[in-house]
XYZ file of N, CA and C in Angstrom:
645
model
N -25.739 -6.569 -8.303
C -25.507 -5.517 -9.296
C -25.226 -4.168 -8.616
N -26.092 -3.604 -7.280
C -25.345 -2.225 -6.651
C -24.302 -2.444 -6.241
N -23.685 -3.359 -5.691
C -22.556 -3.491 -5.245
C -21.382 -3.403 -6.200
N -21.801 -4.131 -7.086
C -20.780 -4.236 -8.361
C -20.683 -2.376 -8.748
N -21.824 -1.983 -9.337
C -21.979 0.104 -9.303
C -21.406 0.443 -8.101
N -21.540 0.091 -7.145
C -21.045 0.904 -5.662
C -19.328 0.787 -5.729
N -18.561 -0.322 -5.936
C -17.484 -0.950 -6.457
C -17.153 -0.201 -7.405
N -17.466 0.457 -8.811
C -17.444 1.378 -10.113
C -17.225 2.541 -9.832
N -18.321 2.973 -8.760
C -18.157 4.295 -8.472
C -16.976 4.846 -7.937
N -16.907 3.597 -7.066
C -15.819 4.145 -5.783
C -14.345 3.677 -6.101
N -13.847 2.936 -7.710
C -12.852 2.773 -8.151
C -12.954 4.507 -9.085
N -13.829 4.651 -10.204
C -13.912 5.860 -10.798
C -13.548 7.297 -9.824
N -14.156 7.041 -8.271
C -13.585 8.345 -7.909
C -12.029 8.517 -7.257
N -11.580 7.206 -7.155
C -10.200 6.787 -6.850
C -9.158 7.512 -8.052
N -10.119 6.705 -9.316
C -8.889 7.121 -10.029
C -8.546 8.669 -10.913
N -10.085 9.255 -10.390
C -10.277 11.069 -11.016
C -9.767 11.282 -9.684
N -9.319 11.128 -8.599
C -8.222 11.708 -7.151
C -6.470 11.566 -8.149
N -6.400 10.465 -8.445
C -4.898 9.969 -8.730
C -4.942 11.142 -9.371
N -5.851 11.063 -10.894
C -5.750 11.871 -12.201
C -5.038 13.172 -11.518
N -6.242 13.635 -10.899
C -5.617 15.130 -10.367
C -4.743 15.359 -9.783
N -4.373 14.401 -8.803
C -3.062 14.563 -8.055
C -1.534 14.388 -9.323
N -1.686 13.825 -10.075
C -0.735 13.250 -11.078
C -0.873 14.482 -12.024
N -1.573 15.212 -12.516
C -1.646 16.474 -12.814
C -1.284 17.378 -12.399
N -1.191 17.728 -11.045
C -0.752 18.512 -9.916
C 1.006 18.415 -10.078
N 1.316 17.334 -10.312
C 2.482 16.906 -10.159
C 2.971 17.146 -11.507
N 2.712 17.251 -12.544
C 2.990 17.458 -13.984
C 3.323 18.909 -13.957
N 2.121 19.617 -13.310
C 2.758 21.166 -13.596
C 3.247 21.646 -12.669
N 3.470 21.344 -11.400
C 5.238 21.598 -10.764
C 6.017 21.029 -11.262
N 6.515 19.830 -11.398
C 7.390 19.593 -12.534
C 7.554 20.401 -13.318
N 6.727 20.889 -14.397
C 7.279 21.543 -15.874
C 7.453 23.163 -15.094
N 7.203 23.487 -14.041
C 7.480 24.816 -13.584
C 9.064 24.664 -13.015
N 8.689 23.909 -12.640
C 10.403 23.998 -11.892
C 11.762 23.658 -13.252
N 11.538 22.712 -13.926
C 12.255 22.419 -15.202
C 12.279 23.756 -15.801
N 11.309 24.638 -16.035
C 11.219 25.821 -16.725
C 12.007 26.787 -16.154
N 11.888 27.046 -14.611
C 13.152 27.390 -13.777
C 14.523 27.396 -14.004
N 14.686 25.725 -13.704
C 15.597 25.107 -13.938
C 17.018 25.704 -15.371
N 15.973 25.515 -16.476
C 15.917 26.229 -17.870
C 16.466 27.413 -17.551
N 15.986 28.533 -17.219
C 15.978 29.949 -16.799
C 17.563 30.267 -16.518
N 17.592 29.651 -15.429
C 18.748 29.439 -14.880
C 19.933 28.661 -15.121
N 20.201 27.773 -15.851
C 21.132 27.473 -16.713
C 21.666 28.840 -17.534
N 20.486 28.865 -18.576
C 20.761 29.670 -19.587
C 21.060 30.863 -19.257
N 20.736 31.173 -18.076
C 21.592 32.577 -17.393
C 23.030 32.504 -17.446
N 22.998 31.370 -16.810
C 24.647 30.847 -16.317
C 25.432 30.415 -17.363
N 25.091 30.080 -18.450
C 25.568 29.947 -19.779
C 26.028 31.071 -20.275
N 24.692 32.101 -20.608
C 25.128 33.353 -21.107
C 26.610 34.172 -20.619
N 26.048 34.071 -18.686
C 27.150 35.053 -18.214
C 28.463 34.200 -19.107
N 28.708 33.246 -18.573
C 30.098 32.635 -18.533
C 30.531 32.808 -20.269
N 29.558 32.664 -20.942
C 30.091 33.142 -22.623
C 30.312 34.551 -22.933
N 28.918 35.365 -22.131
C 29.302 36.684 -22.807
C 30.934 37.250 -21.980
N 31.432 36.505 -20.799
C 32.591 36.579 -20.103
C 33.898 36.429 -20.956
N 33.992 35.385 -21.771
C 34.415 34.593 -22.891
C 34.486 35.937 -24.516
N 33.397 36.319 -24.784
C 33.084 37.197 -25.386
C 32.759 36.568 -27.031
N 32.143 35.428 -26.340
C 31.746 34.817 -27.553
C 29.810 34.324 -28.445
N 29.661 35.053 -27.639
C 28.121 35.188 -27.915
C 27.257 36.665 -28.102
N 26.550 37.136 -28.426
C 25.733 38.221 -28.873
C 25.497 38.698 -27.677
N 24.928 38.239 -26.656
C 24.291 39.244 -25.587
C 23.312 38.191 -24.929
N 23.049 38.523 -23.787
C 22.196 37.956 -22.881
C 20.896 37.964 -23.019
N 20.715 38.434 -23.947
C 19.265 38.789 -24.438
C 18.654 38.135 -25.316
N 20.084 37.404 -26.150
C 19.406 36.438 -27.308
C 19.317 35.108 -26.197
N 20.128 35.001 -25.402
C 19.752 33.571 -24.380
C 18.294 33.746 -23.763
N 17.818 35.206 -23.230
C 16.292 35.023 -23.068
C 15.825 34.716 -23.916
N 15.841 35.266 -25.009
C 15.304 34.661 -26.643
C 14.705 32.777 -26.431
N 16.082 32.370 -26.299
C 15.683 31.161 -26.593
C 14.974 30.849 -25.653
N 15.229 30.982 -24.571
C 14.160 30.531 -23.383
C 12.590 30.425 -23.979
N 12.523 31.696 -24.018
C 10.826 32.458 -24.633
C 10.605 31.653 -25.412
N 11.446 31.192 -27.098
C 11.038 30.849 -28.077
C 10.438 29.300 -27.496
N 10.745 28.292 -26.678
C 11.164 27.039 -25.968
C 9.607 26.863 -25.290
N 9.592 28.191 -24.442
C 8.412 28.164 -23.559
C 7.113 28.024 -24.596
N 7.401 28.706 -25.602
C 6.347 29.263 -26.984
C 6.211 27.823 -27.582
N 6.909 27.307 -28.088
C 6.604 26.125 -28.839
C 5.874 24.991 -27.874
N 6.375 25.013 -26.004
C 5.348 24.597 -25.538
C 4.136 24.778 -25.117
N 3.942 25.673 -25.375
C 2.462 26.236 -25.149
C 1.646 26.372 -26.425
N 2.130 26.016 -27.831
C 1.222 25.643 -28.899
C 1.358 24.175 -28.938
N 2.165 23.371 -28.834
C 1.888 21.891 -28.570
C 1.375 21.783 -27.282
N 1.284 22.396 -26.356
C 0.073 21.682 -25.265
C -0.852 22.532 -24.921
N -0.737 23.463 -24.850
C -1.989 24.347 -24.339
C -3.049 25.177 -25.465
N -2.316 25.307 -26.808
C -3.002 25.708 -27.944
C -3.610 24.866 -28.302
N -2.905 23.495 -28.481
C -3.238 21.898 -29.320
C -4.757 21.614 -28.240
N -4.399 22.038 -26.648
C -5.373 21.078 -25.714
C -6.569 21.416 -26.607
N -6.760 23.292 -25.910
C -8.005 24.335 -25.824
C -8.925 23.743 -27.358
N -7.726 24.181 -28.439
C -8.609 23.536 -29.520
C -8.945 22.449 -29.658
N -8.797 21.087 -29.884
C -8.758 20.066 -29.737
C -10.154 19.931 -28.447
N -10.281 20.655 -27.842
C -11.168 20.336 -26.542
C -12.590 20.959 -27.152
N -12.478 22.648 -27.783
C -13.421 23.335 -28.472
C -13.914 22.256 -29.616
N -13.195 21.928 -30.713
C -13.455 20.844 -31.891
C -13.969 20.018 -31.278
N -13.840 19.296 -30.022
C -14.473 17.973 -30.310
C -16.135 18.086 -29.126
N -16.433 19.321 -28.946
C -17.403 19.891 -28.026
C -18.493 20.088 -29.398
N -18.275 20.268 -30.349
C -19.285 20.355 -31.544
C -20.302 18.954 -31.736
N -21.317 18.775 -31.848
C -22.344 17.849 -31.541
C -21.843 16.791 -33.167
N -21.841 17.703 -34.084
C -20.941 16.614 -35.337
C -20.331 17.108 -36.168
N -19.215 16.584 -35.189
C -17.806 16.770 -36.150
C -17.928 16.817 -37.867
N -17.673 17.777 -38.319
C -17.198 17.418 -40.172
C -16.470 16.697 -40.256
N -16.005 16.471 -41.373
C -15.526 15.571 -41.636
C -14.153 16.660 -41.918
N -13.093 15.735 -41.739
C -11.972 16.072 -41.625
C -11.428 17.062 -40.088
N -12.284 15.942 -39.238
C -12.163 17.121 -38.029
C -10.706 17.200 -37.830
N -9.433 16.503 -37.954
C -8.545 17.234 -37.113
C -8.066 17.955 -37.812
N -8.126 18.492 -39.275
C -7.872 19.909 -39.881
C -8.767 20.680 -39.361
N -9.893 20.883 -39.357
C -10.623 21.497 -38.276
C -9.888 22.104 -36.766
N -9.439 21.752 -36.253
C -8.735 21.462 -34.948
C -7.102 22.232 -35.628
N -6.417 21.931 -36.474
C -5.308 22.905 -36.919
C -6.065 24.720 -36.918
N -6.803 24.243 -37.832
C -7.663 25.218 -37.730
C -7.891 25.979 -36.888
N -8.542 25.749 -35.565
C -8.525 26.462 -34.593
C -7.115 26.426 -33.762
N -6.720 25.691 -34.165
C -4.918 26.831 -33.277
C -5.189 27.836 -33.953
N -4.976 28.042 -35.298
C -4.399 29.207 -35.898
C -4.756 30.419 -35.761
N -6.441 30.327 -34.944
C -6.886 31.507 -34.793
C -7.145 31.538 -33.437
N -6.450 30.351 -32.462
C -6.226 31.028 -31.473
C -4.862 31.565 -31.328
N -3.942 30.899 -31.746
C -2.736 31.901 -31.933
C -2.525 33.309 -32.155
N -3.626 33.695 -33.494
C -3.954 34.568 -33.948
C -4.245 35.830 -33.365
N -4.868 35.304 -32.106
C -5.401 36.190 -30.785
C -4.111 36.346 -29.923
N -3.272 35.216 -29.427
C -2.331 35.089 -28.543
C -1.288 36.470 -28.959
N -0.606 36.130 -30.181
C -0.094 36.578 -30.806
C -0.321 37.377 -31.897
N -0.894 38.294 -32.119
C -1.535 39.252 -33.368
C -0.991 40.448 -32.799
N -1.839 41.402 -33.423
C -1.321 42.834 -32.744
C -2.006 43.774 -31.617
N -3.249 42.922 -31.918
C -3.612 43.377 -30.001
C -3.305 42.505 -28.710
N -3.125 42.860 -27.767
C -3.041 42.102 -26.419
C -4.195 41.110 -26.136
N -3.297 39.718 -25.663
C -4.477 38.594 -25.413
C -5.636 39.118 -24.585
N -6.270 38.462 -25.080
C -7.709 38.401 -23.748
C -8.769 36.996 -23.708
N -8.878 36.446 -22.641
C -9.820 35.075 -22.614
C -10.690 35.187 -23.855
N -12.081 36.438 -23.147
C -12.792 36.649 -24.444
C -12.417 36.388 -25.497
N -11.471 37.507 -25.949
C -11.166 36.913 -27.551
C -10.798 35.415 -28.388
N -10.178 34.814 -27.516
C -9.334 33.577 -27.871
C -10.804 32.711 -27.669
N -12.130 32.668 -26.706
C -13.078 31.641 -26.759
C -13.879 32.568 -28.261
N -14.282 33.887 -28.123
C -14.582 34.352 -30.119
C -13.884 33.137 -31.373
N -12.554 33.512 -30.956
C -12.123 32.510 -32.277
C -12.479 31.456 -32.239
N -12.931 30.760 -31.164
C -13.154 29.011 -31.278
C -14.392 29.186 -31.558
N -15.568 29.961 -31.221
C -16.776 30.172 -31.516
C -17.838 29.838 -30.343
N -16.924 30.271 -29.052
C -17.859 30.268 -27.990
C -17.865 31.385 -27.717
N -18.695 30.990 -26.422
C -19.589 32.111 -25.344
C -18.157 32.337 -23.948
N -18.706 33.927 -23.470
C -17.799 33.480 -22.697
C -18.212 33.180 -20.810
N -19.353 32.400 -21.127
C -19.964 31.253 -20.099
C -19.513 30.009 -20.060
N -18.565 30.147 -21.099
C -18.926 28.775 -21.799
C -17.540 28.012 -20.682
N -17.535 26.444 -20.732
C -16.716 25.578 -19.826
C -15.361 25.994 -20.083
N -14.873 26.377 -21.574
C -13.440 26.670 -21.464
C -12.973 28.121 -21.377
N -13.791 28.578 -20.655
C -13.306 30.320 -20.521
C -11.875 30.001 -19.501
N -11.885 29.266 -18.368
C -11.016 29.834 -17.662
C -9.698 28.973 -18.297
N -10.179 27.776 -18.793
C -9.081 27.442 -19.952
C -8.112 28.753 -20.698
N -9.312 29.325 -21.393
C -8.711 30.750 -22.096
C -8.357 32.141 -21.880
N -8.859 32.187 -20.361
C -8.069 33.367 -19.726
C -6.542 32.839 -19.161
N -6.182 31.205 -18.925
C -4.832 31.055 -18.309
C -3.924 31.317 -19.722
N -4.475 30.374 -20.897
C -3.813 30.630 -21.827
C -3.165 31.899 -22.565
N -3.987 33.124 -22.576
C -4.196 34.366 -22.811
C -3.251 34.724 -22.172
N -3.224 35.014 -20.446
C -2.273 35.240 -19.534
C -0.602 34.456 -19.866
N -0.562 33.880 -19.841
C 0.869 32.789 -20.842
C 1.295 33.402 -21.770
N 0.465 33.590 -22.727
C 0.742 34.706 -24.081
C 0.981 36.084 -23.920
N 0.627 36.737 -23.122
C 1.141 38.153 -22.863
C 2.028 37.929 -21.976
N 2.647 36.867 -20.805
C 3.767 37.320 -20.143
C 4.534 36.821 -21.254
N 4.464 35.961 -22.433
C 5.852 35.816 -23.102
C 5.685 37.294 -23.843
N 4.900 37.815 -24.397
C 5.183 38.925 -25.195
C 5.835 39.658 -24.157
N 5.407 40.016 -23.108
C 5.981 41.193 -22.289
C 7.718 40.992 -22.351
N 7.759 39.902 -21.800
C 8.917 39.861 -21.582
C 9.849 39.625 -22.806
N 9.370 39.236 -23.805
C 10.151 39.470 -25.335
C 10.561 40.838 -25.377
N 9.720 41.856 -25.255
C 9.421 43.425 -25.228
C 10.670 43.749 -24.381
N 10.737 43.531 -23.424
C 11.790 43.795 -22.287
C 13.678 43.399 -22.725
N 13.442 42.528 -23.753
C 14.404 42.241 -24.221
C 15.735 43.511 -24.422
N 14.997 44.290 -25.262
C 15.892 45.185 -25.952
C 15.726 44.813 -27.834
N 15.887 43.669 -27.753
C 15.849 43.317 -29.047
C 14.972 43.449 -30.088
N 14.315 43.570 -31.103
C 13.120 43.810 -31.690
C 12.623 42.395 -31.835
N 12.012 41.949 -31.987
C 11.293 40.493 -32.137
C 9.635 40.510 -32.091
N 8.990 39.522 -32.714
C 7.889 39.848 -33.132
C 7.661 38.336 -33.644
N 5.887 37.793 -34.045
C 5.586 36.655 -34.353
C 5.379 37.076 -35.470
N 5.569 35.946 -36.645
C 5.400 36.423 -37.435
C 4.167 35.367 -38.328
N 3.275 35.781 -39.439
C 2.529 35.327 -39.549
C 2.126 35.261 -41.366
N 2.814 35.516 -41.932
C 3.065 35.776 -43.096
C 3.206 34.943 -44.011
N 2.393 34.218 -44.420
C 2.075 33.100 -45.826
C 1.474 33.232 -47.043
N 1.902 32.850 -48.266
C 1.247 33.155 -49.470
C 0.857 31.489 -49.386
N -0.483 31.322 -49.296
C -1.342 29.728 -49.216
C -0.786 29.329 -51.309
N -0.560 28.128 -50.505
C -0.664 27.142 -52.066
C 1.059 27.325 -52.969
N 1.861 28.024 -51.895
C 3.265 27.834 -52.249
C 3.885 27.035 -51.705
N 5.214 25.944 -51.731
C 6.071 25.672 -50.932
C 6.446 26.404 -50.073
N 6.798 25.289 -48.822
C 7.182 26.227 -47.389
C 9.238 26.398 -47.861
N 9.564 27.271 -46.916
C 10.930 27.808 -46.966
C 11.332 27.411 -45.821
N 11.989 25.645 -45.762
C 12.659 25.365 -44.272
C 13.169 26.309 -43.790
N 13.574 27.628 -44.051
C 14.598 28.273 -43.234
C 13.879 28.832 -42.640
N 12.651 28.973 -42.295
C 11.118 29.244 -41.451
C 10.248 28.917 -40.737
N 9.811 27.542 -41.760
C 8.326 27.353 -41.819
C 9.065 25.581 -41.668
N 8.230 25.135 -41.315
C 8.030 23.350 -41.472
C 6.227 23.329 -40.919
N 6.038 22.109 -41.737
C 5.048 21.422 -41.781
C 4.378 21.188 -40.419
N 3.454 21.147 -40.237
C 2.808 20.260 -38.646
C 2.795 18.888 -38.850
N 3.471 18.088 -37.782
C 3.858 16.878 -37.925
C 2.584 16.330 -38.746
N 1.543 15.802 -38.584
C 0.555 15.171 -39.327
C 0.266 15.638 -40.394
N 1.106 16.755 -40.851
C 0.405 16.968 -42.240
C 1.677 16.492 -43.307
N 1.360 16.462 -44.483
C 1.939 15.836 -45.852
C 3.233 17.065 -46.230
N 4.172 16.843 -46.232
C 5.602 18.187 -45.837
C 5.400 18.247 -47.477
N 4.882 17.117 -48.360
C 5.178 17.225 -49.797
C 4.249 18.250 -50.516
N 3.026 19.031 -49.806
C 1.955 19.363 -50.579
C 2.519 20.954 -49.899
N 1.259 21.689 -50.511
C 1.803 23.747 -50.164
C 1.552 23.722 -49.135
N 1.800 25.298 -48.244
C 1.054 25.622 -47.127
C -0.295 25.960 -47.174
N -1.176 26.202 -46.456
C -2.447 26.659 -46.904
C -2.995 28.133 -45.421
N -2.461 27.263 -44.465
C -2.717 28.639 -43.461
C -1.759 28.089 -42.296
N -1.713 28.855 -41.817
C -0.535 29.335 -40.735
C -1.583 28.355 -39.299
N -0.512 27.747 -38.389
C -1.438 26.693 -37.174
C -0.305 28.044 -35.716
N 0.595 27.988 -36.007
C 1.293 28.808 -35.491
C 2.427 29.412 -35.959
N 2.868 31.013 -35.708
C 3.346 31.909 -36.583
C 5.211 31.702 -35.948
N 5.914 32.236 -36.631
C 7.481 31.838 -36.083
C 7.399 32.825 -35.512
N 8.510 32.681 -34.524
C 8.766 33.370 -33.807
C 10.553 34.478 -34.023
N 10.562 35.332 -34.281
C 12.018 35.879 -35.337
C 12.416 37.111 -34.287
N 13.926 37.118 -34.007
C 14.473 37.509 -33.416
C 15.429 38.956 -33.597
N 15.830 39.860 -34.200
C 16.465 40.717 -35.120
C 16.486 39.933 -36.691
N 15.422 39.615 -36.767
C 15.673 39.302 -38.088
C 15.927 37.463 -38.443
N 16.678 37.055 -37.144
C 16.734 35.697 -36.624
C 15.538 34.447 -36.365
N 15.551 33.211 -36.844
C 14.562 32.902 -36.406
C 14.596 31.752 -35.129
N 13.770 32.015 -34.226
C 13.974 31.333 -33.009
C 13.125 30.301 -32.989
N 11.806 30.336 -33.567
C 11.078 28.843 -33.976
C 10.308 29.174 -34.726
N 10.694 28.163 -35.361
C 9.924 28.215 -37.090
C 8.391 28.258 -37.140
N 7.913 28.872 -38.294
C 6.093 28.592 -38.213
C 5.834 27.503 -38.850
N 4.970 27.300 -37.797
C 3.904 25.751 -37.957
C 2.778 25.978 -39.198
N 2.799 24.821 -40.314
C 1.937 25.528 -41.245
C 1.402 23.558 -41.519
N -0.045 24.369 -41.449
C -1.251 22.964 -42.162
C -0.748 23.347 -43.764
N -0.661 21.837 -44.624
C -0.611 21.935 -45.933
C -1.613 21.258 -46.208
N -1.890 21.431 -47.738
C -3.182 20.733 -48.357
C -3.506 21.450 -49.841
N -4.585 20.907 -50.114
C -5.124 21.225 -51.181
C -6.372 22.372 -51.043
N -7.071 22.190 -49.874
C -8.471 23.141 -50.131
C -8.360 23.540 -48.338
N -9.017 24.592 -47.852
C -8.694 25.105 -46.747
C -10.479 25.078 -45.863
N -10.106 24.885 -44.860
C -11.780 24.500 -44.202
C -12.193 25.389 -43.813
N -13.812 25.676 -43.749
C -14.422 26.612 -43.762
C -14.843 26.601 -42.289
């Protein structure tokens, strides 16, 4: 039987080495692709605004930003919460509205009208900031103000926007549903806010629908 545990152990620490190394490798990858990205869409712009058939080089940062934004509420908004929700000793019921839930008010922080901060974004989930996912929420925080900054730098006016009347139909030309939720029922609160460009919208807001909203 130790041998068999000694055997367990020493496969388990094999495969938390891979994990991390294979992680390691995930986010150079998505850094360099993001690069990659950058730089296209540079080279796009020039050669169109050359052409004289596009707005300006500024709406091509646009999209970049908007791109980077939608990945960082499907993976790094979705993780943090999703990680906070399921750290609660018992779950309510209906935990993964729960878990929409807390995007929205970490977004809320990311994107609101003051500047991110770790602190704030572990407040909205309802921790401490001792707590295991602080440095989770200072990288995230940091992510969220270099996209604002550099939105800012644009020239363009642009801004998140966050603006829902709960218990109406959504307005595709905006808003869509979060994949798991029912596209047929109202909105009820905002999971993440669009992102709008002169007036333009560069990615739509993410909205939980339903009938009653969790406390």
């Amino acid at each position: 039987m130790d041998l068999e545990l000694d055997a367990g152990a020493r496969r388990l620490t094999v495969l938390e080495r891979e994990h991390r190394v294979l992680q390691q490798a995930y986010t150079q990858m998505e850094g360099r692709l993001q690069d990659v990205e950058r730089r296209l869409d540079a080279l796009l712009a020039a050669r169109a605004e050359a052409r004289g058939d596009v707005p300006s080089n500024a709406h091509s940062t646009h999209h970049v930003i908007a791109r980077e934004y939608d990945a960082l509420v499907e993976q790094k908004v979705q993780g943090l919460a999703r990680a906070a929700a399921s750290s609660v000793a018992a779950a309510p019921p209906g935990a993964a509205t729960r878990m929409l839930w807390l995007m929205g008010r970490i977004c809320s922080v990311l994107f609101g009208q003051d500047e991110p901060e770790g602190k704030a974004v572990l407040a909205a989930v309802g921790k401490s900031r001792l707590d295991p996912l602080a440095s989770q929420a200072s990288r995230l925080s940091s992510c969220a103000l270099d996209l604002r900054q550099r939105s800012a730098q644009t020239g363009l006016p642009a801004h998140w926007d966050f603006e829902l009347m709960p218990g109406e139909p959504l307005d595709e030309e905006w808003q869509e549903a979060w994949p798991s939720c029912d596209t047929t029922l109202p909105g009820q609160f905002v999971i993440a806010p669009a992102y709008l460009v002169a007036e333009q919208v560069f990615s739509r807001q993410r909205v939980c629908t339903g009938l009653s909203i969790p406390g």
